[in-house]
PDB file of C-alpha atoms and ligand atoms in Angstrom:
ATOM      1  CA  UNK A 979     -11.810  78.360 -26.075  1.00  0.00           C
ATOM      2  CA  UNK A 980     -12.256  79.868 -22.576  1.00  0.00           C
ATOM      3  CA  UNK A 981     -10.192  82.960 -21.854  1.00  0.00           C
ATOM      4  CA  UNK A 982     -10.859  83.403 -18.136  1.00  0.00           C
ATOM      5  CA  UNK A 983      -8.631  86.473 -17.753  1.00  0.00           C
ATOM      6  CA  UNK A 984     -10.507  88.556 -20.297  1.00  0.00           C
ATOM      7  CA  UNK A 985     -12.622  91.338 -18.746  1.00  0.00           C
ATOM      8  CA  UNK A 986     -15.638  89.851 -20.535  1.00  0.00           C
ATOM      9  CA  UNK A 987     -15.276  86.679 -18.501  1.00  0.00           C
ATOM     10  CA  UNK A 988     -14.823  88.614 -15.262  1.00  0.00           C
ATOM     11  CA  UNK A 989     -17.968  90.676 -15.852  1.00  0.00           C
ATOM     12  CA  UNK A 990     -20.109  87.959 -17.432  1.00  0.00           C
ATOM     13  CA  UNK A 991     -22.811  88.073 -20.090  1.00  0.00           C
ATOM     14  CA  UNK A 992     -25.633  88.759 -17.644  1.00  0.00           C
ATOM     15  CA  UNK A 993     -24.046  91.757 -15.914  1.00  0.00           C
ATOM     16  CA  UNK A 994     -22.916  93.220 -19.248  1.00  0.00           C
ATOM     17  CA  UNK A 995     -26.481  92.945 -20.527  1.00  0.00           C
ATOM     18  CA  UNK A 996     -27.855  94.616 -17.373  1.00  0.00           C
ATOM     19  CA  UNK A 997     -25.226  97.355 -17.727  1.00  0.00           C
ATOM     20  CA  UNK A 998     -26.213  98.157 -21.306  1.00  0.00           C
ATOM     21  CA  UNK A 999     -29.922  98.260 -20.396  1.00  0.00           C
ATOM     22  CA  UNK A1000     -29.240 100.558 -17.405  1.00  0.00           C
ATOM     23  CA  UNK A1001     -27.060 102.744 -19.653  1.00  0.00           C
ATOM     24  CA  UNK A1002     -29.628 103.224 -22.446  1.00  0.00           C
ATOM     25  CA  UNK A1003     -32.370 103.898 -19.908  1.00  0.00           C
ATOM     26  CA  UNK A1004     -30.278 106.898 -18.794  1.00  0.00           C
ATOM     27  CA  UNK A1005     -29.491 107.895 -22.372  1.00  0.00           C
ATOM     28  CA  UNK A1006     -33.224 107.948 -23.135  1.00  0.00           C
ATOM     29  CA  UNK A1007     -33.761 110.441 -20.254  1.00  0.00           C
ATOM     30  CA  UNK A1008     -30.733 112.650 -20.961  1.00  0.00           C
ATOM     31  CA  UNK A1009     -31.547 116.008 -22.520  1.00  0.00           C
ATOM     32  CA  UNK A1010     -28.327 116.165 -24.566  1.00  0.00           C
ATOM     33  CA  UNK A1011     -28.316 112.540 -25.682  1.00  0.00           C
ATOM     34  CA  UNK A1012     -31.945 111.521 -26.215  1.00  0.00           C
ATOM     35  CA  UNK A1013     -32.462 113.847 -29.231  1.00  0.00           C
ATOM     36  CA  UNK A1014     -29.760 112.135 -31.337  1.00  0.00           C
ATOM     37  CA  UNK A1015     -30.806 108.554 -30.517  1.00  0.00           C
ATOM     38  CA  UNK A1016     -33.742 106.607 -31.968  1.00  0.00           C
ATOM     39  CA  UNK A1017     -36.861 106.584 -29.807  1.00  0.00           C
ATOM     40  CA  UNK A1018     -36.815 102.797 -29.642  1.00  0.00           C
ATOM     41  CA  UNK A1019     -33.414 101.775 -28.294  1.00  0.00           C
ATOM     42  CA  UNK A1020     -33.990  98.006 -28.512  1.00  0.00           C
ATOM     43  CA  UNK A1021     -31.819  97.510 -31.577  1.00  0.00           C
ATOM     44  CA  UNK A1022     -29.191 100.016 -30.388  1.00  0.00           C
ATOM     45  CA  UNK A1023     -28.876  98.121 -27.091  1.00  0.00           C
ATOM     46  CA  UNK A1024     -28.653  94.786 -28.908  1.00  0.00           C
ATOM     47  CA  UNK A1025     -25.771  96.058 -31.067  1.00  0.00           C
ATOM     48  CA  UNK A1026     -24.037  97.623 -28.062  1.00  0.00           C
ATOM     49  CA  UNK A1027     -24.175  94.296 -26.183  1.00  0.00           C
ATOM     50  CA  UNK A1028     -22.577  92.628 -29.205  1.00  0.00           C
ATOM     51  CA  UNK A1029     -19.958  95.360 -29.498  1.00  0.00           C
ATOM     52  CA  UNK A1030     -18.987  95.516 -25.823  1.00  0.00           C
ATOM     53  CA  UNK A1031     -18.745  91.706 -25.705  1.00  0.00           C
ATOM     54  CA  UNK A1032     -15.945  91.796 -28.253  1.00  0.00           C
ATOM     55  CA  UNK A1033     -14.434  95.058 -26.909  1.00  0.00           C
ATOM     56  CA  UNK A1034     -13.956  93.259 -23.575  1.00  0.00           C
ATOM     57  CA  UNK A1035     -12.331  90.218 -25.143  1.00  0.00           C
ATOM     58  CA  UNK A1036     -15.391  87.978 -25.560  1.00  0.00           C
ATOM     59  CA  UNK A1037     -16.609  86.414 -28.811  1.00  0.00           C
ATOM     60  CA  UNK A1038     -16.692  88.751 -31.869  1.00  0.00           C
ATOM     61  CA  UNK A1039     -20.490  88.987 -31.980  1.00  0.00           C
ATOM     62  CA  UNK A1040     -20.630  92.508 -33.420  1.00  0.00           C
ATOM     63  CA  UNK A1041     -18.221  91.836 -36.282  1.00  0.00           C
ATOM     64  CA  UNK A1042     -19.920  88.536 -37.144  1.00  0.00           C
ATOM     65  CA  UNK A1043     -23.191  90.353 -37.793  1.00  0.00           C
ATOM     66  CA  UNK A1044     -22.180  93.884 -38.831  1.00  0.00           C
ATOM     67  CA  UNK A1045     -18.591  93.717 -40.067  1.00  0.00           C
ATOM     68  CA  UNK A1046     -15.720  95.897 -38.886  1.00  0.00           C
ATOM     69  CA  UNK A1047     -16.976  98.282 -36.167  1.00  0.00           C
ATOM     70  CA  UNK A1048     -15.418 101.451 -37.729  1.00  0.00           C
ATOM     71  CA  UNK A1049     -16.918 103.189 -34.712  1.00  0.00           C
ATOM     72  CA  UNK A1050     -15.815 106.723 -35.516  1.00  0.00           C
ATOM     73  CA  UNK A1051     -17.179 106.472 -39.058  1.00  0.00           C
ATOM     74  CA  UNK A1052     -20.483 105.014 -37.829  1.00  0.00           C
ATOM     75  CA  UNK A1053     -20.842 107.983 -35.461  1.00  0.00           C
ATOM     76  CA  UNK A1054     -20.186 110.667 -38.084  1.00  0.00           C
ATOM     77  CA  UNK A1055     -23.899 111.117 -38.926  1.00  0.00           C
ATOM     78  CA  UNK A1056     -24.438 112.283 -35.324  1.00  0.00           C
ATOM     79  CA  UNK A1057     -23.097 115.601 -33.979  1.00  0.00           C
ATOM     80  CA  UNK A1058     -20.916 114.453 -31.070  1.00  0.00           C
ATOM     81  CA  UNK A1059     -19.565 117.311 -28.986  1.00  0.00           C
ATOM     82  CA  UNK A1060     -17.192 117.106 -26.033  1.00  0.00           C
ATOM     83  CA  UNK A1061     -20.237 117.746 -23.849  1.00  0.00           C
ATOM     84  CA  UNK A1062     -22.087 114.783 -25.352  1.00  0.00           C
ATOM     85  CA  UNK A1063     -19.045 112.553 -24.818  1.00  0.00           C
ATOM     86  CA  UNK A1064     -19.056 113.581 -21.144  1.00  0.00           C
ATOM     87  CA  UNK A1065     -22.802 112.949 -20.912  1.00  0.00           C
ATOM     88  CA  UNK A1066     -22.366 109.484 -22.499  1.00  0.00           C
ATOM     89  CA  UNK A1067     -19.655 108.675 -19.958  1.00  0.00           C
ATOM     90  CA  UNK A1068     -21.713 109.923 -17.008  1.00  0.00           C
ATOM     91  CA  UNK A1069     -24.627 107.679 -18.064  1.00  0.00           C
ATOM     92  CA  UNK A1070     -22.170 104.769 -18.198  1.00  0.00           C
ATOM     93  CA  UNK A1071     -20.645 105.622 -14.815  1.00  0.00           C
ATOM     94  CA  UNK A1072     -24.110 105.696 -13.222  1.00  0.00           C
ATOM     95  CA  UNK A1073     -25.084 102.454 -14.957  1.00  0.00           C
ATOM     96  CA  UNK A1074     -21.928 100.820 -13.574  1.00  0.00           C
ATOM     97  CA  UNK A1075     -22.980 101.955 -10.092  1.00  0.00           C
ATOM     98  CA  UNK A1076     -26.479 100.574 -10.612  1.00  0.00           C
ATOM     99  CA  UNK A1077     -25.313  97.094 -11.612  1.00  0.00           C
ATOM    100  CA  UNK A1078     -22.548  97.204  -8.966  1.00  0.00           C
ATOM    101  CA  UNK A1079     -19.664  96.764 -11.359  1.00  0.00           C
ATOM    102  CA  UNK A1080     -16.706  97.383  -9.089  1.00  0.00           C
ATOM    103  CA  UNK A1081     -12.953  97.116  -8.643  1.00  0.00           C
ATOM    104  CA  UNK A1082     -10.100  96.998 -11.136  1.00  0.00           C
ATOM    105  CA  UNK A1083     -12.232  95.536 -13.925  1.00  0.00           C
ATOM    106  CA  UNK A1084     -14.524  98.564 -13.704  1.00  0.00           C
ATOM    107  CA  UNK A1085     -11.606 101.028 -13.571  1.00  0.00           C
ATOM    108  CA  UNK A1086      -9.956  99.483 -16.638  1.00  0.00           C
ATOM    109  CA  UNK A1087     -13.201  99.243 -18.617  1.00  0.00           C
ATOM    110  CA  UNK A1088     -14.218 102.815 -17.783  1.00  0.00           C
ATOM    111  CA  UNK A1089     -10.785 104.180 -18.662  1.00  0.00           C
ATOM    112  CA  UNK A1090     -10.948 102.563 -22.107  1.00  0.00           C
ATOM    113  CA  UNK A1091     -14.434 104.004 -22.612  1.00  0.00           C
ATOM    114  CA  UNK A1092     -13.142 107.501 -21.778  1.00  0.00           C
ATOM    115  CA  UNK A1093     -10.569 107.185 -24.561  1.00  0.00           C
ATOM    116  CA  UNK A1094     -13.064 105.715 -27.043  1.00  0.00           C
ATOM    117  CA  UNK A1095     -15.716 108.332 -26.219  1.00  0.00           C
ATOM    118  CA  UNK A1096     -13.290 111.198 -26.831  1.00  0.00           C
ATOM    119  CA  UNK A1097     -12.268 109.607 -30.110  1.00  0.00           C
ATOM    120  CA  UNK A1098     -15.945 109.871 -31.218  1.00  0.00           C
ATOM    121  CA  UNK A1099     -16.044 113.665 -30.831  1.00  0.00           C
ATOM    122  CA  UNK A1100     -16.612 115.004 -34.333  1.00  0.00           C
ATOM    123  CA  UNK A1101     -17.893 118.573 -33.921  1.00  0.00           C
ATOM    124  CA  UNK A1102     -17.449 121.619 -31.715  1.00  0.00           C
ATOM    125  CA  UNK A1103     -20.921 122.997 -32.282  1.00  0.00           C
ATOM    126  CA  UNK A1104     -23.914 121.399 -30.561  1.00  0.00           C
ATOM    127  CA  UNK A1105     -26.360 121.892 -33.450  1.00  0.00           C
ATOM    128  CA  UNK A1106     -25.097 121.200 -36.918  1.00  0.00           C
TER     129      UNK A1106
HETATM  130  C1  HEM B 628     -24.377 103.845 -32.095  1.00  0.00           C
HETATM  131  C2  HEM B 628     -24.080 108.163 -29.979  1.00  0.00           C
HETATM  132  C3  HEM B 628     -19.940 106.836 -27.843  1.00  0.00           C
HETATM  133  C4  HEM B 628     -20.613 102.350 -29.482  1.00  0.00           C
HETATM  134  C5  HEM B 628     -24.621 105.138 -31.726  1.00  0.00           C
HETATM  135  C6  HEM B 628     -25.728 105.924 -32.211  1.00  0.00           C
HETATM  136  C7  HEM B 628     -25.645 107.139 -31.627  1.00  0.00           C
HETATM  137  C8  HEM B 628     -24.482 107.120 -30.758  1.00  0.00           C
HETATM  138  C9  HEM B 628     -26.587 108.328 -31.805  1.00  0.00           C
HETATM  139  C10 HEM B 628     -26.795 105.449 -33.217  1.00  0.00           C
HETATM  140  C11 HEM B 628     -27.838 104.635 -32.512  1.00  0.00           C
HETATM  141  C12 HEM B 628     -28.723 103.902 -33.492  1.00  0.00           C
HETATM  142  O1  HEM B 628     -29.033 104.440 -34.559  1.00  0.00           O
HETATM  143  O2  HEM B 628     -29.114 102.768 -33.181  1.00  0.00           O
HETATM  144  C13 HEM B 628     -22.916 108.189 -29.229  1.00  0.00           C
HETATM  145  C14 HEM B 628     -22.441 109.340 -28.481  1.00  0.00           C
HETATM  146  C15 HEM B 628     -21.263 108.992 -27.907  1.00  0.00           C
HETATM  147  C16 HEM B 628     -21.013 107.595 -28.276  1.00  0.00           C
HETATM  148  C17 HEM B 628     -23.127 110.700 -28.354  1.00  0.00           C
HETATM  149  C18 HEM B 628     -20.419 109.894 -27.058  1.00  0.00           C
HETATM  150  C19 HEM B 628     -19.093 109.922 -27.163  1.00  0.00           C
HETATM  151  C20 HEM B 628     -19.793 105.494 -28.068  1.00  0.00           C
HETATM  152  C21 HEM B 628     -18.750 104.684 -27.487  1.00  0.00           C
HETATM  153  C22 HEM B 628     -18.942 103.412 -27.943  1.00  0.00           C
HETATM  154  C23 HEM B 628     -20.105 103.442 -28.821  1.00  0.00           C
HETATM  155  C24 HEM B 628     -17.696 105.193 -26.508  1.00  0.00           C
HETATM  156  C25 HEM B 628     -18.193 102.155 -27.674  1.00  0.00           C
HETATM  157  C26 HEM B 628     -17.454 101.947 -26.626  1.00  0.00           C
HETATM  158  C27 HEM B 628     -21.659 102.369 -30.351  1.00  0.00           C
HETATM  159  C28 HEM B 628     -22.113 101.223 -31.115  1.00  0.00           C
HETATM  160  C29 HEM B 628     -23.200 101.662 -31.878  1.00  0.00           C
HETATM  161  C30 HEM B 628     -23.391 103.064 -31.553  1.00  0.00           C
HETATM  162  C31 HEM B 628     -21.499  99.830 -31.100  1.00  0.00           C
HETATM  163  C32 HEM B 628     -24.011 100.846 -32.883  1.00  0.00           C
HETATM  164  C33 HEM B 628     -23.370 101.021 -34.252  1.00  0.00           C
HETATM  165  C34 HEM B 628     -24.199 100.357 -35.329  1.00  0.00           C
HETATM  166  O3  HEM B 628     -25.193 100.945 -35.763  1.00  0.00           O
HETATM  167  O4  HEM B 628     -23.861  99.238 -35.738  1.00  0.00           O
HETATM  168  N1  HEM B 628     -23.886 105.884 -30.850  1.00  0.00           N
HETATM  169  N2  HEM B 628     -22.039 107.163 -29.074  1.00  0.00           N
HETATM  170  N3  HEM B 628     -20.581 104.712 -28.870  1.00  0.00           N
HETATM  171  N4  HEM B 628     -22.455 103.448 -30.634  1.00  0.00           N
HETATM  172 FE1  HEM B 628     -22.234 105.301 -29.892  1.00  0.00          FE
END
């Protein structure tokens, strides 16, 4: 069933895919983020495309393949500081600029990501 008002439908599959690729390119170059991510981000990007599709109101691709997201639990193996949350968000902000995601849909999406990113913070000390 088409749900044209969902952010997923406003952004579209192609732009979301470009966004995730632009985002992980930045992650791979970021001195605070790169060390906690796998060297090959192909699978990470694939899962993130599935996750963000459902996060934005599109089909539940992530849950179909991986079950309940339990995002905070899945991030517990990685030391996520406030600084890393800010770095993650700055990579996303720049990626949104690169793919020219603009307007209210961008503002709403980014605001939700700010809340989700801060929810992932699980340590105060950079090296654990
Ligand atoms: C996976 C870091 C925020 C969604 C991961 C992984 C790392 C990571 C290291 C594992 C990558 C892998 O092994 O493939 C971070 C950091 C964040 C952050 C430092 C800063 C706050 C977020 C946010 C979202 C998100 C805000 C969603 C909006 C995901 C998803 C996965 C993932 C869907 C894949 C989970 C899986 O393995 O199934 N993240 N993340 N992350 N992250 Fe984050």
